[in-house]
mmCIF file of C-alpha atoms in Angstrom:
data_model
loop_
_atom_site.group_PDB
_atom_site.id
_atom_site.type_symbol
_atom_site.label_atom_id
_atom_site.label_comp_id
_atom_site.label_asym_id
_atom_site.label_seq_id
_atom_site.Cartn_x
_atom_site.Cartn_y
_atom_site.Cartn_z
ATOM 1 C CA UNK A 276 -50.210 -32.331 -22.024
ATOM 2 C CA UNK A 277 -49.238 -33.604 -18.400
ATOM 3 C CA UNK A 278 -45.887 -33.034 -18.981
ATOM 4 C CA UNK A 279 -46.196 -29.526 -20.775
ATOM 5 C CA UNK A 280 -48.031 -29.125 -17.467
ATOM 6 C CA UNK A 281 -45.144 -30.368 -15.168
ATOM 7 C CA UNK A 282 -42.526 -28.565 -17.090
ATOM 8 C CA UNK A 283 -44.402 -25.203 -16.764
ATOM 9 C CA UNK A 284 -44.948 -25.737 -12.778
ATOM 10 C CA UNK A 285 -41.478 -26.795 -12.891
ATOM 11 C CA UNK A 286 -39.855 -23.374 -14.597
ATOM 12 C CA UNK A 287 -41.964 -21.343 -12.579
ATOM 13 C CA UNK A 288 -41.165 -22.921 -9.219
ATOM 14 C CA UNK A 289 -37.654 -22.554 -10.158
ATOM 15 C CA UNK A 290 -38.384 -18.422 -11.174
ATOM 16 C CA UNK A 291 -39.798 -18.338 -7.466
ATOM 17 C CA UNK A 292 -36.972 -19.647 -5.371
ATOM 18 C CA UNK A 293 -34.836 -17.545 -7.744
ATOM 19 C CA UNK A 294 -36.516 -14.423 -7.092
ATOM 20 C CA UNK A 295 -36.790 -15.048 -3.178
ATOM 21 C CA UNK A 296 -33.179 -16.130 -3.107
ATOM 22 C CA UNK A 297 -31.965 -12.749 -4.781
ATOM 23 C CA UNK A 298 -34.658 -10.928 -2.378
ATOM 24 C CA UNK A 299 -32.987 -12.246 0.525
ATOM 25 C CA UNK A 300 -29.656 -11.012 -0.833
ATOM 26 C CA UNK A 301 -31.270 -7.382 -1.159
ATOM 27 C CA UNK A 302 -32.945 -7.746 2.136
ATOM 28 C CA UNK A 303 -29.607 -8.781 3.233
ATOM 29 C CA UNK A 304 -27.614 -6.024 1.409
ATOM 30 C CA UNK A 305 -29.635 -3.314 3.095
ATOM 31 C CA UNK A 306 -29.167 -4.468 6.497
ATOM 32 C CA UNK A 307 -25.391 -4.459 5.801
ATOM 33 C CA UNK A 308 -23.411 -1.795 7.841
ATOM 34 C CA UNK A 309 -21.030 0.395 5.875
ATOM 35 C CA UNK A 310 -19.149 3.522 6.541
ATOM 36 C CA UNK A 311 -20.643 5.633 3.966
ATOM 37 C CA UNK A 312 -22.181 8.741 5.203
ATOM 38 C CA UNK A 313 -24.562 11.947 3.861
ATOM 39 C CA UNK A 314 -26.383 12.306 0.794
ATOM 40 C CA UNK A 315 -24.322 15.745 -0.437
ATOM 41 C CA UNK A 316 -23.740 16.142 -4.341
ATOM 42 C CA UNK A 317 -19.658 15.340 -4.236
ATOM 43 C CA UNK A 318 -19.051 11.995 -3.921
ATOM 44 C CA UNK A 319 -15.845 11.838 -1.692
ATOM 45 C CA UNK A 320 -13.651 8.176 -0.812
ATOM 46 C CA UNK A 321 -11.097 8.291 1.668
ATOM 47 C CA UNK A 322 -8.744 5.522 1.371
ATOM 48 C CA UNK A 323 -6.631 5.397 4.321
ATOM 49 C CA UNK A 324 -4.857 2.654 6.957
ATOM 50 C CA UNK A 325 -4.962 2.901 10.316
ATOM 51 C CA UNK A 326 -1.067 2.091 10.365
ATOM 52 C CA UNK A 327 0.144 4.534 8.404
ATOM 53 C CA UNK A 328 1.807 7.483 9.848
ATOM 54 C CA UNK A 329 0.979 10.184 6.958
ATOM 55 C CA UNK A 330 -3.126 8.923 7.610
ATOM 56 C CA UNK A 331 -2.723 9.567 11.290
ATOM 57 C CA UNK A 332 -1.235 12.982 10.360
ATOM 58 C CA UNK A 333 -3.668 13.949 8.452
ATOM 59 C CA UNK A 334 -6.921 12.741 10.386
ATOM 60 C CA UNK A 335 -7.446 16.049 12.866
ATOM 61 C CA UNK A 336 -7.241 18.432 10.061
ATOM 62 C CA UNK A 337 -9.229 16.142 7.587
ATOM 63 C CA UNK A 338 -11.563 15.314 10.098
ATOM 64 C CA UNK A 339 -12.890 18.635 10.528
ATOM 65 C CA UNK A 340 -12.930 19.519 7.265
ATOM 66 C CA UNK A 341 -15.246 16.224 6.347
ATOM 67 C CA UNK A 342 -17.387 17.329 9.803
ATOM 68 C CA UNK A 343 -18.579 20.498 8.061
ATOM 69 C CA UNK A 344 -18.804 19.575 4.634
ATOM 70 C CA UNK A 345 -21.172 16.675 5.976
ATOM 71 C CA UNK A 346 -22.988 19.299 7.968
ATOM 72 C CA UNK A 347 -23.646 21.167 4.902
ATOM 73 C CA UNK A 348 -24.350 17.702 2.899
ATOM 74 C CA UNK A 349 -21.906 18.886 0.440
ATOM 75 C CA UNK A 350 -20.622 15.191 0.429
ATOM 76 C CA UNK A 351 -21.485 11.866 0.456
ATOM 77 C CA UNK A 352 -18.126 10.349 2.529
ATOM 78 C CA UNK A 353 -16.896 7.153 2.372
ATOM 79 C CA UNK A 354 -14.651 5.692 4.733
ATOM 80 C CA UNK A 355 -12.410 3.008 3.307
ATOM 81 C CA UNK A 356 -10.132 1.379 4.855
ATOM 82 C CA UNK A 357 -6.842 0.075 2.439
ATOM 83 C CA UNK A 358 -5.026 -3.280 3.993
ATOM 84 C CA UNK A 359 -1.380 -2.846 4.350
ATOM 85 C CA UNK A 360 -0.737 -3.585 7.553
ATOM 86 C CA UNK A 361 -1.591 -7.263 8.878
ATOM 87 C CA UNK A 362 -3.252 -5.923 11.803
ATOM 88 C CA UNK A 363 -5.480 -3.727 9.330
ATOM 89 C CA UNK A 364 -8.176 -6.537 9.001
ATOM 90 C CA UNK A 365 -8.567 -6.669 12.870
ATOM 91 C CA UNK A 366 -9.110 -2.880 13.025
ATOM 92 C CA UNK A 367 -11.401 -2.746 9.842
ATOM 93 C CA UNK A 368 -13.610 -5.657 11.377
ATOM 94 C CA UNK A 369 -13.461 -3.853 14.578
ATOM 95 C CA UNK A 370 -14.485 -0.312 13.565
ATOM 96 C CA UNK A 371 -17.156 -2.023 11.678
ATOM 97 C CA UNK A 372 -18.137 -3.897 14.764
ATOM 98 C CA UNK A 373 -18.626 -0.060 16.424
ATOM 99 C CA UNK A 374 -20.453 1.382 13.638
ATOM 100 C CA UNK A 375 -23.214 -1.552 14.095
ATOM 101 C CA UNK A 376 -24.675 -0.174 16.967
ATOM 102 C CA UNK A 377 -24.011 3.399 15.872
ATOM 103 C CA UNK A 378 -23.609 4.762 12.159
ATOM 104 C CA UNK A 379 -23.507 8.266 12.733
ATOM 105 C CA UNK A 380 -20.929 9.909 10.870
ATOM 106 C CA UNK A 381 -19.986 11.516 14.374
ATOM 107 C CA UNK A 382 -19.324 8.681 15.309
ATOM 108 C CA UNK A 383 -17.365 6.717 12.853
ATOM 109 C CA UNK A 384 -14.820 9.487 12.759
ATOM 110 C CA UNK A 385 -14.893 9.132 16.435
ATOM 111 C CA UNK A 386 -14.098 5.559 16.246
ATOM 112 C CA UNK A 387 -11.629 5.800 13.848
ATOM 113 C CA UNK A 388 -9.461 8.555 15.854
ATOM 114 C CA UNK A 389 -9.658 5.918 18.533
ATOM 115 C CA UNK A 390 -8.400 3.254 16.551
ATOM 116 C CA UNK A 391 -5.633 5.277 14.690
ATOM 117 C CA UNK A 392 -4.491 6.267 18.280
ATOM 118 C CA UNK A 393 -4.299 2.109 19.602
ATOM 119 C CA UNK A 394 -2.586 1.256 15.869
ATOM 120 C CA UNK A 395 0.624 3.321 17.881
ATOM 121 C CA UNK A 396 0.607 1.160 20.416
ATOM 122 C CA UNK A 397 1.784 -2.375 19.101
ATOM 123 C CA UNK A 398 0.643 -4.419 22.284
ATOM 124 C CA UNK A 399 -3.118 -4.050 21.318
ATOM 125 C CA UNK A 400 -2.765 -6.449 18.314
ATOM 126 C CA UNK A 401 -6.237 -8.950 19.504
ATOM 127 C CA UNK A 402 -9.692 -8.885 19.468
ATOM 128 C CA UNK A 403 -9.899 -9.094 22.920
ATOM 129 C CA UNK A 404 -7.251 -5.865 23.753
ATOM 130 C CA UNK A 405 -9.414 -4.001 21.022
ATOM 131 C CA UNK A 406 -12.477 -4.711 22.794
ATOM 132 C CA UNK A 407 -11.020 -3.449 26.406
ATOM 133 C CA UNK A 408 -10.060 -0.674 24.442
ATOM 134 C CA UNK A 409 -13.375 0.145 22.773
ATOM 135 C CA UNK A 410 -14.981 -0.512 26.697
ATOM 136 C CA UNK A 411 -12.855 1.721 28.274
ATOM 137 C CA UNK A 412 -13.397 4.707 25.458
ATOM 138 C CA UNK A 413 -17.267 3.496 25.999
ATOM 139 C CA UNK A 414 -17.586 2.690 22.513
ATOM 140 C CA UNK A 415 -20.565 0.147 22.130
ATOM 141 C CA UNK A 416 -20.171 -2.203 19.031
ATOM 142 C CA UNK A 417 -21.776 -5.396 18.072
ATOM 143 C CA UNK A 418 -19.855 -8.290 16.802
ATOM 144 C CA UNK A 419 -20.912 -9.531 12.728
ATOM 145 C CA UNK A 420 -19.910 -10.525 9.799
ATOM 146 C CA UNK A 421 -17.990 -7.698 7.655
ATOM 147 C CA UNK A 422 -17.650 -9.820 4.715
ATOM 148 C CA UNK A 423 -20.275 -7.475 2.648
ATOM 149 C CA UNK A 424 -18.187 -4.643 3.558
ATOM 150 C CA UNK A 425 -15.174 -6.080 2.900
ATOM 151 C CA UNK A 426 -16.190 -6.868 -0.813
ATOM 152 C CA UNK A 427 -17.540 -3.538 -0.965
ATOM 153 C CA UNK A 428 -13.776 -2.136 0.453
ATOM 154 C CA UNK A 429 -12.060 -4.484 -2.237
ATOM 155 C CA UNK A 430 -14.215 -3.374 -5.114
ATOM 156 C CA UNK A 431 -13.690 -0.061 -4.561
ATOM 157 C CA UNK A 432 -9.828 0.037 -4.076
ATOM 158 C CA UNK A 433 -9.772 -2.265 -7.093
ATOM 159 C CA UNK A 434 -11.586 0.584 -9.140
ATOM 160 C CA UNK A 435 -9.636 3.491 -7.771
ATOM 161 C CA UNK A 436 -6.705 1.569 -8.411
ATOM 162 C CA UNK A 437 -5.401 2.240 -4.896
ATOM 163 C CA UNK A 438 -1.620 1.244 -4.341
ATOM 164 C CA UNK A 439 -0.649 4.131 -1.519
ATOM 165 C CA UNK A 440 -2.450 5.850 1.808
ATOM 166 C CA UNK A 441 -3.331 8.376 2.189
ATOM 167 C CA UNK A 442 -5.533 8.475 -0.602
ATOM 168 C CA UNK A 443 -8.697 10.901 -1.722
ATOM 169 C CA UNK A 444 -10.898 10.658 -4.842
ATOM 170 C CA UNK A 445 -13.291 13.112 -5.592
ATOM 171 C CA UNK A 446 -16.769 12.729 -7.949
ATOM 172 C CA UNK A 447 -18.045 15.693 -8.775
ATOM 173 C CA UNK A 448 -20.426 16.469 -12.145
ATOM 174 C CA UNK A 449 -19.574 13.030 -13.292
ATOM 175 C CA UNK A 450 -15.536 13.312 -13.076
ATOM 176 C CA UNK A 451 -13.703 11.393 -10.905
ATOM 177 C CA UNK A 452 -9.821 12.961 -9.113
ATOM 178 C CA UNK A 453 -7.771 11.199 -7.427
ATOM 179 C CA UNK A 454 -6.152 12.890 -4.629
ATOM 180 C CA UNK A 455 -2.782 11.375 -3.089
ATOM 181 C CA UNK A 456 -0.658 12.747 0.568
ATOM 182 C CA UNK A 457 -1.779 14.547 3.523
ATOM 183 C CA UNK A 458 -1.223 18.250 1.734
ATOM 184 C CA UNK A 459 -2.883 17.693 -1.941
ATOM 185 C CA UNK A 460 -6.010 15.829 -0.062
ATOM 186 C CA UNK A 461 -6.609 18.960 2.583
ATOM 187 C CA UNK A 462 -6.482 21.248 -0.102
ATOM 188 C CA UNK A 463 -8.959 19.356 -2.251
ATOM 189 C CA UNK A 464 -11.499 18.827 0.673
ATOM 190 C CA UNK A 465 -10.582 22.405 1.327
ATOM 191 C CA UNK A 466 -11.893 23.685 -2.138
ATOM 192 C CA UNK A 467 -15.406 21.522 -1.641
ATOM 193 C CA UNK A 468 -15.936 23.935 1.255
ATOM 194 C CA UNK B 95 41.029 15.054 -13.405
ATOM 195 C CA UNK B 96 41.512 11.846 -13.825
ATOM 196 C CA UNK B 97 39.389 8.351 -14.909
ATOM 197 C CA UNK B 98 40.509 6.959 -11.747
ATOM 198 C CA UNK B 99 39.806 9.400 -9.513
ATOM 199 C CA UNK B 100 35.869 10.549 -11.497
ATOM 200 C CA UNK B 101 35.545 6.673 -10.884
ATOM 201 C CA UNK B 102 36.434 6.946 -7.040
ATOM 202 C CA UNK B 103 34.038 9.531 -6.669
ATOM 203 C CA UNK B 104 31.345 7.940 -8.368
ATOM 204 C CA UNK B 105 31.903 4.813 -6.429
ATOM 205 C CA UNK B 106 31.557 6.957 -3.429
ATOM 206 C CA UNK B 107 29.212 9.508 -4.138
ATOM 207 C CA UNK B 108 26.261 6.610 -5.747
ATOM 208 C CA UNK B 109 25.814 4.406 -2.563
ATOM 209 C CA UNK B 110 25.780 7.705 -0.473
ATOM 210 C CA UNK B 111 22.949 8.587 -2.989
ATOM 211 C CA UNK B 112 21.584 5.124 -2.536
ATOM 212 C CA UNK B 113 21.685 4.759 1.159
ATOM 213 C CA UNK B 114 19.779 8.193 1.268
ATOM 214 C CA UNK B 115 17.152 7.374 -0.844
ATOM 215 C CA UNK B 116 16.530 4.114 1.001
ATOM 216 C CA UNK B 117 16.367 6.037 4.722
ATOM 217 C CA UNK B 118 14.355 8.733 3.089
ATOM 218 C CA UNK B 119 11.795 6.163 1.596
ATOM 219 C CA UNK B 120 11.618 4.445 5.027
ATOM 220 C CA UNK B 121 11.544 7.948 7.188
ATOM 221 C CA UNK B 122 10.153 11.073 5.016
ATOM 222 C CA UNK B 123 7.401 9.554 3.016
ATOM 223 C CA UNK B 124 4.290 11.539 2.976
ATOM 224 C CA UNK B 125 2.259 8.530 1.846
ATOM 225 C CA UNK B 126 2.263 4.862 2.628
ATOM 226 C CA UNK B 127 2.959 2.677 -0.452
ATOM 227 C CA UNK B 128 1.660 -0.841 -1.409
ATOM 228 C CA UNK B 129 4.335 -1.218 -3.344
ATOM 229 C CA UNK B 130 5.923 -3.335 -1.328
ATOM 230 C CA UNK B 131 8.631 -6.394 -1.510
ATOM 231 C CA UNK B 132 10.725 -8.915 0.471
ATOM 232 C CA UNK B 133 13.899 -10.873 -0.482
ATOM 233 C CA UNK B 134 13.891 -13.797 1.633
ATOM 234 C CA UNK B 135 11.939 -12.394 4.128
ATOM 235 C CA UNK B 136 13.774 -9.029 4.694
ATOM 236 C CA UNK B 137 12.387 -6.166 3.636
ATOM 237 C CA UNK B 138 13.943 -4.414 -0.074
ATOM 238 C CA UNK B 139 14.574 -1.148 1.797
ATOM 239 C CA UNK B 140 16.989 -2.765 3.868
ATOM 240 C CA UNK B 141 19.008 -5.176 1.938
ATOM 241 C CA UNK B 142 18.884 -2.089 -0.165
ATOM 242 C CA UNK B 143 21.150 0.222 2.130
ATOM 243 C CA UNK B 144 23.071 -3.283 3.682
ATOM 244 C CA UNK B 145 24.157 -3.419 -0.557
ATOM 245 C CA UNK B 146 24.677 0.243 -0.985
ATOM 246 C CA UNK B 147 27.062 0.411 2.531
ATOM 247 C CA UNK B 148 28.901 -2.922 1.459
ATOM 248 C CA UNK B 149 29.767 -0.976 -1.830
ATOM 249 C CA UNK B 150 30.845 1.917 -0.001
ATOM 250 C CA UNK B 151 32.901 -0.129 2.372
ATOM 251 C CA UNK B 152 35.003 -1.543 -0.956
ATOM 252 C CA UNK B 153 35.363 2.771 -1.995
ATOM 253 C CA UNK B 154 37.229 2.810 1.586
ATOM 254 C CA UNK B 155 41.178 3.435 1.123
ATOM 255 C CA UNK B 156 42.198 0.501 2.921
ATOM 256 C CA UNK B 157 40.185 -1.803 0.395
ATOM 257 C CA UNK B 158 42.176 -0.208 -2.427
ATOM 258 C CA UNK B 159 45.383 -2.653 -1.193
ATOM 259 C CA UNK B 160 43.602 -5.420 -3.187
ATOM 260 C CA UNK B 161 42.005 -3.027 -6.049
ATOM 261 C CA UNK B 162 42.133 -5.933 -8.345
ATOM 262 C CA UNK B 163 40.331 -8.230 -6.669
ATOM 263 C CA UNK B 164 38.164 -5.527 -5.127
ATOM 264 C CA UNK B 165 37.222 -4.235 -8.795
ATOM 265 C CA UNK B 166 36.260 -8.041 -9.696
ATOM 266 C CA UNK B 167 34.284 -8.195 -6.632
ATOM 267 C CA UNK B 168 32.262 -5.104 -7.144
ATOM 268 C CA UNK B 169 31.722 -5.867 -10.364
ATOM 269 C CA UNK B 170 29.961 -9.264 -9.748
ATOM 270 C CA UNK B 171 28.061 -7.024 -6.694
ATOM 271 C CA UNK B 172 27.063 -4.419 -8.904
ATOM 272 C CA UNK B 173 25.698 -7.280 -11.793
ATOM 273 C CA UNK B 174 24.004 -9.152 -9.675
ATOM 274 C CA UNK B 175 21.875 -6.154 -8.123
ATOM 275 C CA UNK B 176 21.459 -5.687 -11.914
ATOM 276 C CA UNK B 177 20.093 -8.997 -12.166
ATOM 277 C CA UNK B 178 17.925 -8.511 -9.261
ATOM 278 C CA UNK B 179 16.761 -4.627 -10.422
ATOM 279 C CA UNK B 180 15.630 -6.376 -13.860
ATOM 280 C CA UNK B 181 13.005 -8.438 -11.773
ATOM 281 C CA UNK B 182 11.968 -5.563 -9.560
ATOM 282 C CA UNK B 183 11.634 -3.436 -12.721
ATOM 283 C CA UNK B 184 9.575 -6.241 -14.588
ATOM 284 C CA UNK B 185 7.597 -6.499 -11.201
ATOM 285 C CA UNK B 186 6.387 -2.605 -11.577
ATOM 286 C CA UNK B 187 5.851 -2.859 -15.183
ATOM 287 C CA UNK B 188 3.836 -5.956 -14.981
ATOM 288 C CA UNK B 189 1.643 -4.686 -11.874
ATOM 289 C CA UNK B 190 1.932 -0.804 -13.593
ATOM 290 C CA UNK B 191 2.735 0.874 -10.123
ATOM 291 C CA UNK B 192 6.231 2.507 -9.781
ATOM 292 C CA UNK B 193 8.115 3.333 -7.076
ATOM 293 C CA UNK B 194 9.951 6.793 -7.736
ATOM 294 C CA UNK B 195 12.628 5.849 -4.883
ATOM 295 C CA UNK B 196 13.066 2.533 -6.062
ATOM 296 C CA UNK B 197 13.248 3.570 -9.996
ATOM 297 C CA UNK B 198 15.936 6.012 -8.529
ATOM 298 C CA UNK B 199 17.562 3.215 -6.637
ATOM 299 C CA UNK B 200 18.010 1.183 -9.445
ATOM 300 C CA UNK B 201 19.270 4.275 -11.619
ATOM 301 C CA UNK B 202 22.265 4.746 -9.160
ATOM 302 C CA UNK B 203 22.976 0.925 -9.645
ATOM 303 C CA UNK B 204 23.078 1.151 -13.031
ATOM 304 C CA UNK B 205 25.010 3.988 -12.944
ATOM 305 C CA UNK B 206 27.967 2.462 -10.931
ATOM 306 C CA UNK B 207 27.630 -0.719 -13.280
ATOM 307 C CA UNK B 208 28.354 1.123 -16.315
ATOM 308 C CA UNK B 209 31.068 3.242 -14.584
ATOM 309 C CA UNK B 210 32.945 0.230 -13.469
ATOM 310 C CA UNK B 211 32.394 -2.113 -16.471
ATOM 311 C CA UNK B 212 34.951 -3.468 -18.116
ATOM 312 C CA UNK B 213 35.727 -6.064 -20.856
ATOM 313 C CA UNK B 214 38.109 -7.892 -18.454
ATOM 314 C CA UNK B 215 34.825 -8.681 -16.069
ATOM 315 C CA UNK B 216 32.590 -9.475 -18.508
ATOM 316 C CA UNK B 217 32.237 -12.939 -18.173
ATOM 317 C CA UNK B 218 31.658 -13.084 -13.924
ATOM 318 C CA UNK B 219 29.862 -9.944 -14.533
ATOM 319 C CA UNK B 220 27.309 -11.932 -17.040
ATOM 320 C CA UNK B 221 27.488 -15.260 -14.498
ATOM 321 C CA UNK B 222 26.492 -12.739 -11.046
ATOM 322 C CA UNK B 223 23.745 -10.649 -13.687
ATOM 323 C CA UNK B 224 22.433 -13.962 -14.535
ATOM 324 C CA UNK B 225 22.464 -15.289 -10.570
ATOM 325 C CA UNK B 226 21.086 -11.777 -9.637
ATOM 326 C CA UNK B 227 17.648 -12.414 -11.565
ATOM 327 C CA UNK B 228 17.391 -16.173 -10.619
ATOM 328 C CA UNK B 229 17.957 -15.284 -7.215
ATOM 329 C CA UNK B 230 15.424 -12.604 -7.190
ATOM 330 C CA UNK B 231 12.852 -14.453 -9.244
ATOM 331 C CA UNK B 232 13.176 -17.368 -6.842
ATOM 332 C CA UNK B 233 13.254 -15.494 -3.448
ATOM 333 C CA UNK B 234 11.441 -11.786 -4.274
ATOM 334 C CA UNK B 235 8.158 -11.430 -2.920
ATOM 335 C CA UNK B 236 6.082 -8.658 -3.604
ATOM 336 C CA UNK B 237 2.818 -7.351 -3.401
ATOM 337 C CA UNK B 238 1.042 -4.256 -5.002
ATOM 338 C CA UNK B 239 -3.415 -3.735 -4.374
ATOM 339 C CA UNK B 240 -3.959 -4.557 -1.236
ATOM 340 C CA UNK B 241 -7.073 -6.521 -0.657
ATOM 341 C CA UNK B 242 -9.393 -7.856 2.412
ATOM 342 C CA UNK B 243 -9.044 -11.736 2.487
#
């Protein structure tokens, strides 16, 4: 009997940490920062890299286009950014950093302009050069720990199967387009207006 | 027209072809690929046109003086880069991302193989094929999905 008793306490003890240790994770989860943005119908994922020239082609005629199709929550956007440069990860973590203290989507597309801009300039290739960059453009950021968005960003350019940048994919009713180079992803964001 | 002279124009005309595709890769791309390799170190694109202008450079007149050894010599070039093109292939099957330029790359190689083959060169032409893929499998280094680390 005592040890039917024991075993009990024991299972359900173990239940309880369980269930506070995956609460934490939630808890944990929702305070995670990531560059997704509006609650719109379309779900739209734009894979691009800060260091590639056809992204930074495409990002002031994109970027208006994503401004007022988030104005009219036609989309939800989400901003990934694809590795290919070594100095990606420092921007990524960086533009992160930013959207901490502000996740507007303003604002991220703000950032990201700013950061595109610096990848041209191959001297600004520290944390500390980003950061007298992001002072002297006033951009306020917070420093963290990206790894949840970093899974997130691996996840989902493991299930778009992303292998060049500029990249767009598109779910809408269900079906999911992928969209690659600066003139086939304008006129797809183009026809969601 | 001639064998000889279809085969000095094809020996011309391929690493022109070859060159260009490799500068237009690197230059004109409208999208940035992460399709991307190394042979020790340097980057595909380049030993790629250093290969194709060393061919050309053997098409030149004044290498024609030694056109036997020069025909040997191309040969083993030309089987070797076979050698190597069978790993880079087998790299884009394996990973199932091509590379349109490089696909083309490794058409024009195969091209100028077949046009120069023959049975004479057969045997350095199997010995360079056969250092062409251990080279490559030893020293090639590529990398496809791009991940955060």
């Amino acid at each position: 009997m005592g040890l039917k008793r024991v075993s009990v306490v024991g299972v359900l003890s173990l239940l309880l940490i369980w269930l506070s240790a995956a609460g934490s994770g939630w808890a944990e989860a929702r305070n995670q920062t990531f560059p997704s943005f509006g609650s719109g119908a379309v779900e739209v994922r734009l894979y691009t890299d800060y260091f590639c020239p056809p992204c930074r082609g495409m990002e002031p005629g994109a970027v208006q286009i994503l401004k007022d199709l988030l104005k009219k929550n036609a989309i939800r956007l989400i901003l990934v950014d694809v590795p290919l440069n070594r100095l990606t990860p420092l921007f990524s973590r960086n533009f992160l950093y930013a959207l901490r203290k502000n996740n507007g989507a303003e604002h991220a597309l703000l950032v990201r302009s700013i950061l595109m801009e610096a990848s041209t300039n191959k001297e600004i290739a520290t944390q500390e050069l980003i950061e007298a960059l992001f002072k002297g453009k006033g951009i306020a950021f917070a420093v963290w720990d990206p790894k949840f968005a970093f899974d997130r960003y691996n996840k989902l350019l493991q299930e778009d199967k992303i292998n060049a940048t500029p990249t767009c994919v598109i779910i809408k009713n269900g079906q999911k387009k992928t969209f690659i180079g600066v003139d086939n992803i304008i006129n797809a964001l183009k026809v969601l207006q | 027209m001639t064998r000889y002279r279809v085969l000095k124009i094809i020996n011309v005309l391929f690493p022109v072809i070859g060159i260009g595709l490799m500068v237009f890769y690197d230059v004109c791309e409208t999208t940035c690929s992460s399709l991307q390799g190394t042979f020790m170190g340097l980057d595909l694109k380049i030993i790629g046109i250093l290969f194709m202008a060393g061919l050309l450079a053997l098409a030149i007149p004044l290498a024609s003086r030694w056109t036997g050894f020069v025909q040997c010599l191309r040969m083993m070039i030309l089987s070797g880069a076979l050698g190597g093109e069978t790993i880079l292939v087998r790299f884009q099957v394996v990973n199932d991302t091509y590379c349109p330029f490089c696909l083309a790359f490794g058409s024009c190689i195969l091209i100028l193989f077949i046009a120069n083959f023959t049975k004479a060169n057969r045997y350095p032409a199997l010995g360079a094929f056969l250092v062409g893929i251990a080279a490559f499998a030893i020293f090639f280094e590529g990398s496809v999905a791009p991940l955060f680390r």
